[in-house]
Structure formats: structure tokens, C-alpha cells
PDB file of C-alpha atoms in Angstrom:
ATOM      1  CA  UNK A   1      42.876  64.691  25.371  1.00  0.00           C
ATOM      2  CA  UNK A   2      40.666  67.424  23.868  1.00  0.00           C
ATOM      3  CA  UNK A   3      40.882  66.405  20.254  1.00  0.00           C
ATOM      4  CA  UNK A   4      40.371  63.133  18.540  1.00  0.00           C
ATOM      5  CA  UNK A   5      43.526  62.053  16.058  1.00  0.00           C
ATOM      6  CA  UNK A   6      41.301  62.787  12.986  1.00  0.00           C
ATOM      7  CA  UNK A   7      40.188  66.299  14.407  1.00  0.00           C
ATOM      8  CA  UNK A   8      44.108  66.770  15.229  1.00  0.00           C
ATOM      9  CA  UNK A   9      45.087  66.020  11.727  1.00  0.00           C
ATOM     10  CA  UNK A  10      42.579  68.286  10.332  1.00  0.00           C
ATOM     11  CA  UNK A  11      43.834  71.120  12.687  1.00  0.00           C
ATOM     12  CA  UNK A  12      47.707  70.548  11.965  1.00  0.00           C
ATOM     13  CA  UNK A  13      46.967  70.586   7.930  1.00  0.00           C
ATOM     14  CA  UNK A  14      45.171  73.816   8.400  1.00  0.00           C
ATOM     15  CA  UNK A  15      47.660  75.250  10.853  1.00  0.00           C
ATOM     16  CA  UNK A  16      50.766  74.182   9.174  1.00  0.00           C
ATOM     17  CA  UNK A  17      50.182  74.268   5.441  1.00  0.00           C
ATOM     18  CA  UNK A  18      53.765  74.362   4.357  1.00  0.00           C
ATOM     19  CA  UNK A  19      54.237  70.797   5.409  1.00  0.00           C
ATOM     20  CA  UNK A  20      52.711  67.496   3.819  1.00  0.00           C
ATOM     21  CA  UNK A  21      50.900  65.287   5.821  1.00  0.00           C
ATOM     22  CA  UNK A  22      50.637  61.539   4.742  1.00  0.00           C
ATOM     23  CA  UNK A  23      49.961  58.313   6.092  1.00  0.00           C
ATOM     24  CA  UNK A  24      52.506  55.642   6.075  1.00  0.00           C
ATOM     25  CA  UNK A  25      53.944  52.458   8.185  1.00  0.00           C
ATOM     26  CA  UNK A  26      55.965  54.959  10.513  1.00  0.00           C
ATOM     27  CA  UNK A  27      56.182  58.719  12.250  1.00  0.00           C
ATOM     28  CA  UNK A  28      58.552  60.433  10.310  1.00  0.00           C
ATOM     29  CA  UNK A  29      59.891  63.661   9.385  1.00  0.00           C
ATOM     30  CA  UNK A  30      61.514  64.206   5.697  1.00  0.00           C
ATOM     31  CA  UNK A  31      63.110  67.436   5.657  1.00  0.00           C
ATOM     32  CA  UNK A  32      63.795  67.157   1.712  1.00  0.00           C
ATOM     33  CA  UNK A  33      60.223  67.077   0.896  1.00  0.00           C
ATOM     34  CA  UNK A  34      58.655  68.801   3.753  1.00  0.00           C
ATOM     35  CA  UNK A  35      56.716  65.701   4.391  1.00  0.00           C
ATOM     36  CA  UNK A  36      55.533  64.482   8.108  1.00  0.00           C
ATOM     37  CA  UNK A  37      54.397  60.854   7.897  1.00  0.00           C
ATOM     38  CA  UNK A  38      51.838  59.485   9.835  1.00  0.00           C
ATOM     39  CA  UNK A  39      51.622  55.843  11.277  1.00  0.00           C
ATOM     40  CA  UNK A  40      47.924  54.671  10.278  1.00  0.00           C
ATOM     41  CA  UNK A  41      48.055  52.260  12.544  1.00  0.00           C
ATOM     42  CA  UNK A  42      48.547  54.250  15.611  1.00  0.00           C
ATOM     43  CA  UNK A  43      46.280  56.591  17.251  1.00  0.00           C
ATOM     44  CA  UNK A  44      48.992  59.147  18.683  1.00  0.00           C
ATOM     45  CA  UNK A  45      48.532  62.650  18.852  1.00  0.00           C
ATOM     46  CA  UNK A  46      51.726  63.177  20.696  1.00  0.00           C
ATOM     47  CA  UNK A  47      53.635  61.373  18.030  1.00  0.00           C
ATOM     48  CA  UNK A  48      52.099  63.508  15.284  1.00  0.00           C
ATOM     49  CA  UNK A  49      52.959  66.707  17.420  1.00  0.00           C
ATOM     50  CA  UNK A  50      56.704  65.623  17.924  1.00  0.00           C
ATOM     51  CA  UNK A  51      56.945  64.985  13.954  1.00  0.00           C
ATOM     52  CA  UNK A  52      55.560  68.624  13.443  1.00  0.00           C
ATOM     53  CA  UNK A  53      58.096  69.820  16.385  1.00  0.00           C
ATOM     54  CA  UNK A  54      61.089  68.421  13.998  1.00  0.00           C
ATOM     55  CA  UNK A  55      59.730  70.618  11.171  1.00  0.00           C
ATOM     56  CA  UNK A  56      59.216  73.469  13.229  1.00  0.00           C
ATOM     57  CA  UNK A  57      62.617  73.056  14.900  1.00  0.00           C
ATOM     58  CA  UNK A  58      64.537  72.923  11.399  1.00  0.00           C
ATOM     59  CA  UNK A  59      65.739  69.577  11.896  1.00  0.00           C
ATOM     60  CA  UNK A  60      67.603  68.363   8.817  1.00  0.00           C
ATOM     61  CA  UNK A  61      70.314  65.598   9.257  1.00  0.00           C
ATOM     62  CA  UNK A  62      72.931  64.830  11.621  1.00  0.00           C
ATOM     63  CA  UNK A  63      76.868  63.816  11.288  1.00  0.00           C
ATOM     64  CA  UNK A  64      76.984  62.023  14.664  1.00  0.00           C
ATOM     65  CA  UNK A  65      74.653  59.718  16.442  1.00  0.00           C
ATOM     66  CA  UNK A  66      74.378  61.926  19.686  1.00  0.00           C
ATOM     67  CA  UNK A  67      73.108  64.785  17.623  1.00  0.00           C
ATOM     68  CA  UNK A  68      70.031  62.477  16.910  1.00  0.00           C
ATOM     69  CA  UNK A  69      69.518  61.883  20.493  1.00  0.00           C
ATOM     70  CA  UNK A  70      69.860  65.933  21.053  1.00  0.00           C
ATOM     71  CA  UNK A  71      67.099  66.650  18.305  1.00  0.00           C
ATOM     72  CA  UNK A  72      64.624  64.109  19.623  1.00  0.00           C
ATOM     73  CA  UNK A  73      65.009  65.318  22.831  1.00  0.00           C
ATOM     74  CA  UNK A  74      64.614  68.822  21.406  1.00  0.00           C
ATOM     75  CA  UNK A  75      61.598  67.921  19.516  1.00  0.00           C
ATOM     76  CA  UNK A  76      59.650  66.335  22.338  1.00  0.00           C
ATOM     77  CA  UNK A  77      60.331  69.449  24.494  1.00  0.00           C
ATOM     78  CA  UNK A  78      58.795  71.787  21.874  1.00  0.00           C
ATOM     79  CA  UNK A  79      56.163  69.385  21.357  1.00  0.00           C
ATOM     80  CA  UNK A  80      55.518  69.395  25.360  1.00  0.00           C
ATOM     81  CA  UNK A  81      55.934  73.291  25.814  1.00  0.00           C
ATOM     82  CA  UNK A  82      54.486  74.729  22.422  1.00  0.00           C
ATOM     83  CA  UNK A  83      52.563  72.290  20.356  1.00  0.00           C
ATOM     84  CA  UNK A  84      50.527  70.018  22.782  1.00  0.00           C
ATOM     85  CA  UNK A  85      49.065  73.109  24.767  1.00  0.00           C
ATOM     86  CA  UNK A  86      47.859  74.765  21.757  1.00  0.00           C
ATOM     87  CA  UNK A  87      45.572  71.588  20.982  1.00  0.00           C
ATOM     88  CA  UNK A  88      44.303  71.243  24.387  1.00  0.00           C
ATOM     89  CA  UNK A  89      46.892  67.923  24.784  1.00  0.00           C
ATOM     90  CA  UNK A  90      48.132  67.308  28.380  1.00  0.00           C
ATOM     91  CA  UNK A  91      52.058  65.939  27.649  1.00  0.00           C
ATOM     92  CA  UNK A  92      55.032  65.812  29.821  1.00  0.00           C
ATOM     93  CA  UNK A  93      58.799  64.601  29.465  1.00  0.00           C
ATOM     94  CA  UNK A  94      57.793  61.838  32.089  1.00  0.00           C
ATOM     95  CA  UNK A  95      55.103  60.460  30.004  1.00  0.00           C
ATOM     96  CA  UNK A  96      55.349  56.808  28.676  1.00  0.00           C
ATOM     97  CA  UNK A  97      55.357  57.694  25.151  1.00  0.00           C
ATOM     98  CA  UNK A  98      57.909  60.321  25.477  1.00  0.00           C
ATOM     99  CA  UNK A  99      60.504  58.023  27.340  1.00  0.00           C
ATOM    100  CA  UNK A 100      59.875  55.010  25.392  1.00  0.00           C
ATOM    101  CA  UNK A 101      60.654  56.815  22.210  1.00  0.00           C
ATOM    102  CA  UNK A 102      63.655  58.405  23.897  1.00  0.00           C
ATOM    103  CA  UNK A 103      64.489  54.999  25.346  1.00  0.00           C
ATOM    104  CA  UNK A 104      64.378  53.332  21.649  1.00  0.00           C
ATOM    105  CA  UNK A 105      66.877  56.003  20.573  1.00  0.00           C
ATOM    106  CA  UNK A 106      69.227  55.588  23.637  1.00  0.00           C
ATOM    107  CA  UNK A 107      69.097  52.022  23.008  1.00  0.00           C
ATOM    108  CA  UNK A 108      69.985  52.392  19.602  1.00  0.00           C
ATOM    109  CA  UNK A 109      72.978  54.220  20.042  1.00  0.00           C
ATOM    110  CA  UNK A 110      74.430  52.035  22.853  1.00  0.00           C
ATOM    111  CA  UNK A 111      73.755  49.088  20.060  1.00  0.00           C
ATOM    112  CA  UNK A 112      75.787  51.175  17.338  1.00  0.00           C
ATOM    113  CA  UNK A 113      78.653  52.352  19.882  1.00  0.00           C
ATOM    114  CA  UNK A 114      79.023  48.909  21.645  1.00  0.00           C
ATOM    115  CA  UNK A 115      82.085  47.242  20.252  1.00  0.00           C
ATOM    116  CA  UNK A 116      81.666  43.894  18.457  1.00  0.00           C
ATOM    117  CA  UNK A 117      84.614  42.388  19.776  1.00  0.00           C
ATOM    118  CA  UNK A 118      84.861  43.364  23.397  1.00  0.00           C
ATOM    119  CA  UNK A 119      81.738  45.033  24.261  1.00  0.00           C
ATOM    120  CA  UNK A 120      83.198  48.495  25.451  1.00  0.00           C
ATOM    121  CA  UNK A 121      81.544  51.912  24.090  1.00  0.00           C
ATOM    122  CA  UNK A 122      83.309  53.023  21.105  1.00  0.00           C
ATOM    123  CA  UNK A 123      83.834  56.709  19.695  1.00  0.00           C
ATOM    124  CA  UNK A 124      82.222  57.595  16.512  1.00  0.00           C
ATOM    125  CA  UNK A 125      84.823  58.767  14.239  1.00  0.00           C
ATOM    126  CA  UNK A 126      82.742  59.500  10.981  1.00  0.00           C
ATOM    127  CA  UNK A 127      78.786  58.856  10.237  1.00  0.00           C
ATOM    128  CA  UNK A 128      79.225  55.242   9.910  1.00  0.00           C
ATOM    129  CA  UNK A 129      82.358  54.490  11.661  1.00  0.00           C
ATOM    130  CA  UNK A 130      83.310  53.634  15.246  1.00  0.00           C
ATOM    131  CA  UNK A 131      86.341  53.013  17.096  1.00  0.00           C
ATOM    132  CA  UNK A 132      87.138  50.948  20.198  1.00  0.00           C
ATOM    133  CA  UNK A 133      89.684  52.391  22.488  1.00  0.00           C
ATOM    134  CA  UNK A 134      90.073  49.654  24.547  1.00  0.00           C
ATOM    135  CA  UNK A 135      90.879  46.899  21.834  1.00  0.00           C
ATOM    136  CA  UNK A 136      91.601  49.064  19.205  1.00  0.00           C
ATOM    137  CA  UNK A 137      88.797  47.517  16.776  1.00  0.00           C
ATOM    138  CA  UNK A 138      87.264  49.967  14.471  1.00  0.00           C
ATOM    139  CA  UNK A 139      83.609  48.982  13.040  1.00  0.00           C
ATOM    140  CA  UNK A 140      81.175  50.012  10.286  1.00  0.00           C
ATOM    141  CA  UNK A 141      77.654  50.563  10.992  1.00  0.00           C
ATOM    142  CA  UNK A 142      74.604  50.615   8.829  1.00  0.00           C
ATOM    143  CA  UNK A 143      71.781  53.385   8.978  1.00  0.00           C
ATOM    144  CA  UNK A 144      69.294  51.240  10.917  1.00  0.00           C
ATOM    145  CA  UNK A 145      67.052  52.863  13.170  1.00  0.00           C
ATOM    146  CA  UNK A 146      63.999  50.552  12.528  1.00  0.00           C
ATOM    147  CA  UNK A 147      65.416  47.872  11.059  1.00  0.00           C
ATOM    148  CA  UNK A 148      68.340  45.380  11.736  1.00  0.00           C
ATOM    149  CA  UNK A 149      71.624  46.986  12.943  1.00  0.00           C
ATOM    150  CA  UNK A 150      74.845  45.849  11.202  1.00  0.00           C
ATOM    151  CA  UNK A 151      78.181  46.278  12.696  1.00  0.00           C
ATOM    152  CA  UNK A 152      81.113  45.227  10.381  1.00  0.00           C
ATOM    153  CA  UNK A 153      84.634  45.247  11.746  1.00  0.00           C
ATOM    154  CA  UNK A 154      86.838  46.754   9.299  1.00  0.00           C
TER     155      UNK A 154
END
């Protein structure tokens, strides 16, 4: 790594003046306010660049959970191919930080789509509703990505 997190923050604030970069409890991109939040407790240049990638790729919202997985993969690829080299950071899709991040979203998707009755993977009908083709149960899910997932049978 050729730059510290503090140096990187200065550089990206200079290079991306149209985004507000602030500190908080997690790394995130808020498209409505064009705000990138940096976890103040983590020293993670890759995560910072990943959130900038979301912004640069115009990621807004998603209607199907699988779209979120795709946006996460796209952001990591943009981070790896465009942003990391720009700041002298070596990053690959095989790196632990990338795979752990993608794994967390894959686990989230599996948990949401698993039928609470029989455990089969269901089909997403709407943003917050899934249906099991095996046992015909339909359930609602909450928005949880960083807190407790709730599945409620209709």
C-alpha cells in the first residue's frame, strides 16, 4: 500500500468533490445525498474505494436481491481495475476483503430466500416477498443487511 488511509481520504476528497465523505459506523454509499460513509473504526482503503466505485457506477437502488449481489460484484471489479491502481493499491478479486464482502452478501441472499417452513430456496416475487415452489409458502422479509433478518410467513 503506497498511501495511508488518512492520505487516501485527502486524495479522494480532492478527486471526487461531488461526493460528501463522512465517518460513521459502517462503509456505505447513499445515492440520494451522494454521501460515502467511512467506518471510523476500520482502516480499509479497499472498502473506501469500493464505496466510491458504487458512486462512480451510478448504483442507486435495486428491486430484486440478486441485483444487489451484481452491484456489489461490479463495484469490486471497478475498484480493482480502475480505482485501486490509481492510488497504488494492489487489489484482486481473490483478496480476502473482497471475497469476505461478497460472501456476506451471498449469505444474506441465502438467508432471505430460504423458506422458513421447509428450507428450500424460494423465488423472489417482490422486493420484500418470497414464494416457495416446494411447499407453497409465501413469506415477507425485512430490509436487514447489517442487523437481524426477519422472515414472516403470510
